[in-house]
CSV table of C-alpha atoms in Angstrom, one decimal:
chain,number,residue,atom,x,y,z
A,1492,MET,CA,59.4,148.4,71.5
A,1493,LYS,CA,57.3,147.7,68.1
A,1494,HIS,CA,56.1,144.5,66.2
A,1495,TYR,CA,54.7,144.2,62.8
A,1496,LEU,CA,52.1,141.3,61.8
A,1497,ILE,CA,53.7,140.4,58.5
A,1498,ALA,CA,51.3,138.0,56.2
A,1499,VAL,CA,53.3,135.6,53.2
A,1500,ALA,CA,51.1,134.4,50.9
A,1501,THR,CA,52.6,131.3,48.5
A,1502,ALA,CA,50.1,130.9,45.0
A,1503,SER,CA,50.2,127.8,43.2
A,1504,THR,CA,49.2,129.4,40.2
A,1505,LEU,CA,49.6,132.7,38.9
A,1506,ILE,CA,48.9,133.4,35.3
A,1507,LEU,CA,49.4,136.6,32.8
A,1508,SER,CA,48.0,137.4,29.8
A,1509,GLY,CA,48.1,140.0,27.8
A,1510,CYS,CA,46.0,142.8,30.5
A,1511,SER,CA,44.0,139.7,32.0
A,1512,SER,CA,45.5,138.1,34.4
A,1513,THR,CA,44.2,134.7,36.4
A,1514,VAL,CA,45.3,134.6,40.0
A,1515,GLN,CA,44.7,130.9,42.0
A,1516,LEU,CA,43.9,132.1,45.8
A,1517,PRO,CA,46.9,130.8,48.1
A,1518,ASP,CA,47.6,127.8,49.1
A,1519,THR,CA,49.0,128.5,53.0
A,1520,VAL,CA,49.3,132.0,54.4
A,1521,LYS,CA,52.5,132.6,57.2
A,1522,VAL,CA,52.5,135.0,59.3
A,1523,GLU,CA,55.4,136.1,61.9
A,1524,ASN,CA,56.0,138.4,64.5
A,1525,ILE,CA,59.4,140.3,63.3
A,1526,ALA,CA,60.2,142.8,65.8
A,1527,SER,CA,61.2,146.2,64.8
A,1528,GLU,CA,63.4,147.3,67.1
A,1529,ARG,CA,65.5,144.6,69.6
A,1530,ASN,CA,68.2,145.6,71.7
A,1531,SER,CA,70.5,142.8,72.3
A,1532,ILE,CA,74.2,142.0,73.7
A,1533,SER,CA,76.5,139.1,72.5
A,1534,VAL,CA,79.2,138.2,75.2
A,1535,SER,CA,81.3,135.3,75.0
A,1536,GLY,CA,82.5,133.4,78.1
A,1537,GLN,CA,84.9,130.6,79.3
A,1538,GLU,CA,85.1,128.6,82.3
A,1539,GLU,CA,87.9,126.3,83.6
A,1540,VAL,CA,87.9,123.5,85.9
A,1541,LYS,CA,90.3,121.4,86.7
A,1542,VAL,CA,90.0,117.5,88.4
A,1543,THR,CA,92.5,115.3,89.3
A,1544,PRO,CA,92.5,112.0,87.0
A,1545,ASP,CA,91.4,108.1,88.5
A,1546,ILE,CA,91.7,106.8,85.1
A,1547,ALA,CA,94.7,105.5,83.1
A,1548,GLU,CA,94.8,104.6,79.3
A,1549,ILE,CA,98.3,102.5,78.2
A,1550,ARG,CA,99.3,102.0,74.4
A,1551,TYR,CA,102.7,99.9,74.3
A,1552,SER,CA,104.1,97.5,72.0
A,1553,VAL,CA,106.2,94.4,71.6
A,1554,TYR,CA,108.9,94.6,68.8
A,1555,THR,CA,111.3,91.8,67.7
A,1556,ARG,CA,113.8,91.1,65.2
A,1557,ALA,CA,114.4,88.0,63.6
A,1558,GLU,CA,116.2,86.2,60.4
A,1559,THR,CA,113.5,84.6,59.2
A,1560,PRO,CA,109.5,85.8,59.4
A,1561,SER,CA,108.1,82.9,61.3
A,1562,GLU,CA,110.7,83.5,64.0
A,1563,CYS,CA,110.2,86.4,64.2
A,1564,GLN,CA,106.7,86.1,64.7
A,1565,GLN,CA,106.9,83.4,67.1
A,1566,LYS,CA,109.3,85.3,69.5
A,1567,ASN,CA,106.3,88.2,69.0
A,1568,THR,CA,104.2,85.9,69.8
A,1569,THR,CA,105.5,85.0,73.1
A,1570,ASP,CA,106.1,88.4,74.6
A,1571,VAL,CA,102.3,89.3,73.4
A,1572,ASN,CA,101.3,86.5,75.3
A,1573,SER,CA,103.6,86.5,78.3
A,1574,THR,CA,102.3,90.3,78.6
A,1575,LEU,CA,98.9,89.1,78.0
A,1576,GLU,CA,99.3,87.0,80.9
A,1577,VAL,CA,100.8,89.4,83.5
A,1578,LEU,CA,97.4,91.9,82.7
A,1579,LYS,CA,94.9,89.0,83.5
A,1580,GLY,CA,97.1,88.4,86.4
A,1581,LEU,CA,96.3,91.9,87.5
A,1582,GLY,CA,92.7,91.9,87.1
A,1583,ILE,CA,92.4,93.6,83.6
A,1584,ASN,CA,89.2,92.8,82.0
A,1585,GLU,CA,89.7,91.4,78.4
A,1586,ASN,CA,87.3,94.0,77.3
A,1587,SER,CA,90.0,96.7,78.4
A,1588,ILE,CA,92.6,95.2,76.4
A,1589,GLN,CA,92.5,95.9,72.3
A,1590,THR,CA,95.6,94.8,69.6
A,1591,SER,CA,95.3,98.4,68.0
A,1592,ALA,CA,98.5,97.4,65.7
A,1593,TYR,CA,100.1,94.8,64.0
A,1594,GLY,CA,102.4,94.3,61.4
A,1595,LEU,CA,105.5,91.8,59.9
A,1596,ASN,CA,107.6,93.8,57.5
A,1597,PRO,CA,111.4,92.6,55.6
A,1598,ILE,CA,114.5,94.6,56.8
A,1599,ARG,CA,116.5,95.1,53.7
A,1600,ASP,CA,120.1,96.2,53.5
A,1601,TRP,CA,119.7,99.3,51.4
A,1602,GLU,CA,123.6,99.7,50.5
A,1603,SER,CA,123.2,96.4,48.2
A,1604,SER,CA,122.7,96.9,45.0
A,1605,ASN,CA,119.4,94.6,45.0
A,1606,GLY,CA,118.2,95.9,48.5
A,1607,ASP,CA,118.8,92.2,50.1
A,1608,VAL,CA,116.4,90.9,52.6
A,1609,VAL,CA,118.8,90.5,56.1
A,1610,GLY,CA,116.1,89.8,57.9
A,1611,TYR,CA,112.7,90.7,59.5
A,1612,GLU,CA,110.8,92.6,62.3
A,1613,MET,CA,107.7,92.7,63.7
A,1614,THR,CA,105.6,95.0,65.9
A,1615,THR,CA,102.3,94.1,67.9
A,1616,THR,CA,100.9,97.2,69.7
A,1617,LEU,CA,98.2,96.7,72.6
A,1618,THR,CA,95.9,99.2,73.8
A,1619,VAL,CA,95.1,98.8,77.5
A,1620,SER,CA,92.1,100.7,78.9
A,1621,ASP,CA,90.1,102.1,81.6
A,1622,ILE,CA,93.1,101.5,84.2
A,1623,PRO,CA,92.6,102.4,87.9
A,1624,ILE,CA,95.2,105.2,88.2
A,1625,ASP,CA,96.9,103.3,91.1
A,1626,GLN,CA,97.9,100.5,89.1
A,1627,ALA,CA,99.4,102.1,86.2
A,1628,GLY,CA,102.6,101.9,87.2
A,1629,THR,CA,102.8,98.1,88.1
A,1630,ILE,CA,100.9,97.4,85.2
A,1631,ILE,CA,103.7,99.2,83.2
A,1632,SER,CA,106.8,97.6,85.0
A,1633,GLN,CA,105.4,94.0,85.0
A,1634,SER,CA,104.6,93.7,81.1
A,1635,VAL,CA,107.8,95.1,80.6
A,1636,SER,CA,109.3,92.6,82.4
A,1637,ALA,CA,107.1,90.4,80.3
A,1638,GLY,CA,107.8,91.4,76.6
A,1639,ILE,CA,106.5,94.7,76.5
A,1640,ASN,CA,109.6,97.0,74.9
A,1641,ASP,CA,107.8,100.0,73.4
A,1642,ILE,CA,105.6,102.1,75.3
A,1643,ASP,CA,103.7,104.6,73.1
A,1644,SER,CA,102.0,106.8,75.8
A,1645,VAL,CA,100.1,106.9,78.4
A,1646,SER,CA,96.7,108.7,78.7
A,1647,TYR,CA,94.9,110.5,81.9
A,1648,SER,CA,91.0,111.1,82.3
A,1649,ALA,CA,88.8,111.2,85.3
A,1650,SER,CA,85.5,109.4,85.7
A,1651,ASN,CA,83.4,112.2,86.7
A,1652,TYR,CA,84.5,114.6,83.4
A,1653,ASP,CA,80.8,115.0,82.5
A,1654,ALA,CA,79.6,116.1,85.4
A,1655,SER,CA,82.6,118.7,85.4
A,1656,TYR,CA,82.4,119.8,82.5
A,1657,GLN,CA,78.8,120.7,83.0
A,1658,GLU,CA,79.8,122.8,85.7
A,1659,ALA,CA,82.1,124.6,83.7
A,1660,LEU,CA,79.5,125.1,81.3
A,1661,LYS,CA,77.7,126.7,84.2
A,1662,GLY,CA,80.8,129.1,85.5
A,1663,ALA,CA,81.3,130.2,81.5
A,1664,MET,CA,76.9,130.9,81.3
A,1665,ALA,CA,77.6,133.1,84.4
A,1666,ASN,CA,81.0,134.9,83.1
A,1667,THR,CA,78.8,135.9,80.2
A,1668,ARG,CA,76.1,137.1,82.1
A,1669,ALA,CA,78.3,139.0,84.8
A,1670,LYS,CA,79.8,140.6,81.3
A,1671,ALA,CA,76.5,141.3,79.9
A,1672,ASP,CA,74.6,143.0,83.5
A,1673,ALA,CA,78.1,145.9,83.0
A,1674,ILE,CA,77.4,146.1,79.3
A,1675,ALA,CA,73.7,146.9,80.1
A,1676,GLU,CA,74.3,149.0,83.2
A,1677,ALA,CA,76.8,151.4,81.6
A,1678,ASP,CA,74.2,152.1,79.0
A,1679,ASP,CA,71.1,152.3,81.8
A,1680,LYS,CA,69.6,149.3,80.4
A,1681,SER,CA,68.8,145.8,82.3
A,1682,VAL,CA,69.5,142.0,80.7
A,1683,VAL,CA,65.7,141.0,80.5
A,1684,GLY,CA,66.8,137.1,79.0
A,1685,ILE,CA,68.7,135.2,77.0
A,1686,ILE,CA,67.6,135.4,72.5
A,1687,HIS,CA,70.4,132.9,71.7
A,1688,ALA,CA,73.2,130.5,73.3
A,1689,GLU,CA,75.8,128.7,72.1
A,1690,GLU,CA,78.1,125.8,72.8
A,1691,ASN,CA,81.4,126.5,71.2
A,1692,GLY,CA,85.0,124.6,71.0
A,1693,TYR,CA,84.1,121.4,72.5
A,1694,ASN,CA,86.2,118.4,71.6
A,1695,PRO,CA,85.8,114.5,73.3
A,1696,SER,CA,89.7,114.4,73.0
A,1697,THR,CA,90.6,116.3,75.5
A,1698,ARG,CA,88.9,113.9,77.8
A,1699,TYR,CA,92.0,112.7,78.0
A,1700,SER,CA,95.5,114.1,78.5
A,1701,VAL,CA,98.4,112.4,76.7
A,1702,TYR,CA,102.3,111.7,77.7
A,1703,GLU,CA,104.1,110.4,74.8
A,1704,SER,CA,107.0,108.3,76.6
A,1705,ALA,CA,110.3,106.9,75.2
A,1706,ALA,CA,111.1,103.0,74.2
A,1707,ALA,CA,111.5,101.3,77.4
A,1708,GLY,CA,114.7,100.0,76.1
A,1709,SER,CA,116.3,96.8,76.2
A,1710,SER,CA,118.1,97.7,79.6
A,1711,MET,CA,114.6,97.4,81.4
A,1712,LYS,CA,113.7,93.8,80.2
A,1713,SER,CA,116.8,92.2,81.2
A,1714,SER,CA,116.7,93.4,84.6
A,1715,ALA,CA,115.9,90.7,87.1
A,1716,SER,CA,113.3,93.0,88.9
A,1717,VAL,CA,111.9,95.7,87.5
A,1718,GLU,CA,110.7,98.4,90.2
A,1719,ASP,CA,106.9,99.4,89.7
A,1720,LEU,CA,107.0,103.1,88.6
A,1721,SER,CA,105.1,106.0,90.4
A,1722,VAL,CA,102.7,107.4,87.9
A,1723,MET,CA,101.6,111.1,88.5
A,1724,PRO,CA,98.9,111.9,86.2
A,1725,GLY,CA,98.3,115.6,87.9
A,1726,GLN,CA,95.5,117.7,86.9
A,1727,VAL,CA,93.1,117.3,83.7
A,1728,SER,CA,92.0,120.3,82.2
A,1729,ILE,CA,88.3,120.8,81.9
A,1730,THR,CA,87.4,124.2,79.7
A,1731,ALA,CA,83.9,124.9,78.7
A,1732,TYR,CA,83.2,128.1,75.6
A,1733,VAL,CA,80.0,129.7,75.1
A,1734,GLN,CA,78.1,132.4,73.1
A,1735,VAL,CA,75.5,133.9,74.4
A,1736,GLU,CA,73.0,136.8,72.9
A,1737,TYR,CA,71.2,138.4,75.6
A,1738,GLU,CA,68.3,140.8,75.2
A,1739,VAL,CA,68.6,144.0,76.9
A,1740,GLU,CA,65.9,147.0,77.9
């Protein structure tokens, strides 16, 4: 393997006039060690690790309709407050509850010539996070009894996500090394080190498996006793992707 030393001079002043010239000495000299011949192999690898979620996040709403804005807001606020009391009673920390959407809009009769206002509708959306997975079903059921009538989504994650992702990264790197060794051996060479390694495709949003849900429906709310839902989170897939360039000789 041959290496050359290349000196790069940067001159601050260079003046040419006719056949004469004035050259000022360079301010800096940069020396680079460049390999003229370096054999390498580039390979990609991935590894998937499955974990069982232990954390849930629920996004749900109270939707109300009424003839006047004040009546609509009052009804909506009553149901939202009832839901908050349920969450408080179940031991949910206030920091885990967020009002993530809020809106009051007129309802118009578009079949009339002027699009007359015939009522008002209001939606307040709550996001409840950091829920122990075994409480998710109870929270959903009791929230519906309190006034929630639109369940937007339920998301699942694992508290050991970071550790599991590191495990997947190690597996992906081992996968690339096995590929590189096989390719090198086929050419009677050996892998001697890593030139460059790059993590690809990491997406923090994959921390959560999101399941969209249909509206809870008025029939659930009107029930005298709502049975706790059985929440089955299954498993979350955590995948790591890497691209590695190995030096061989």
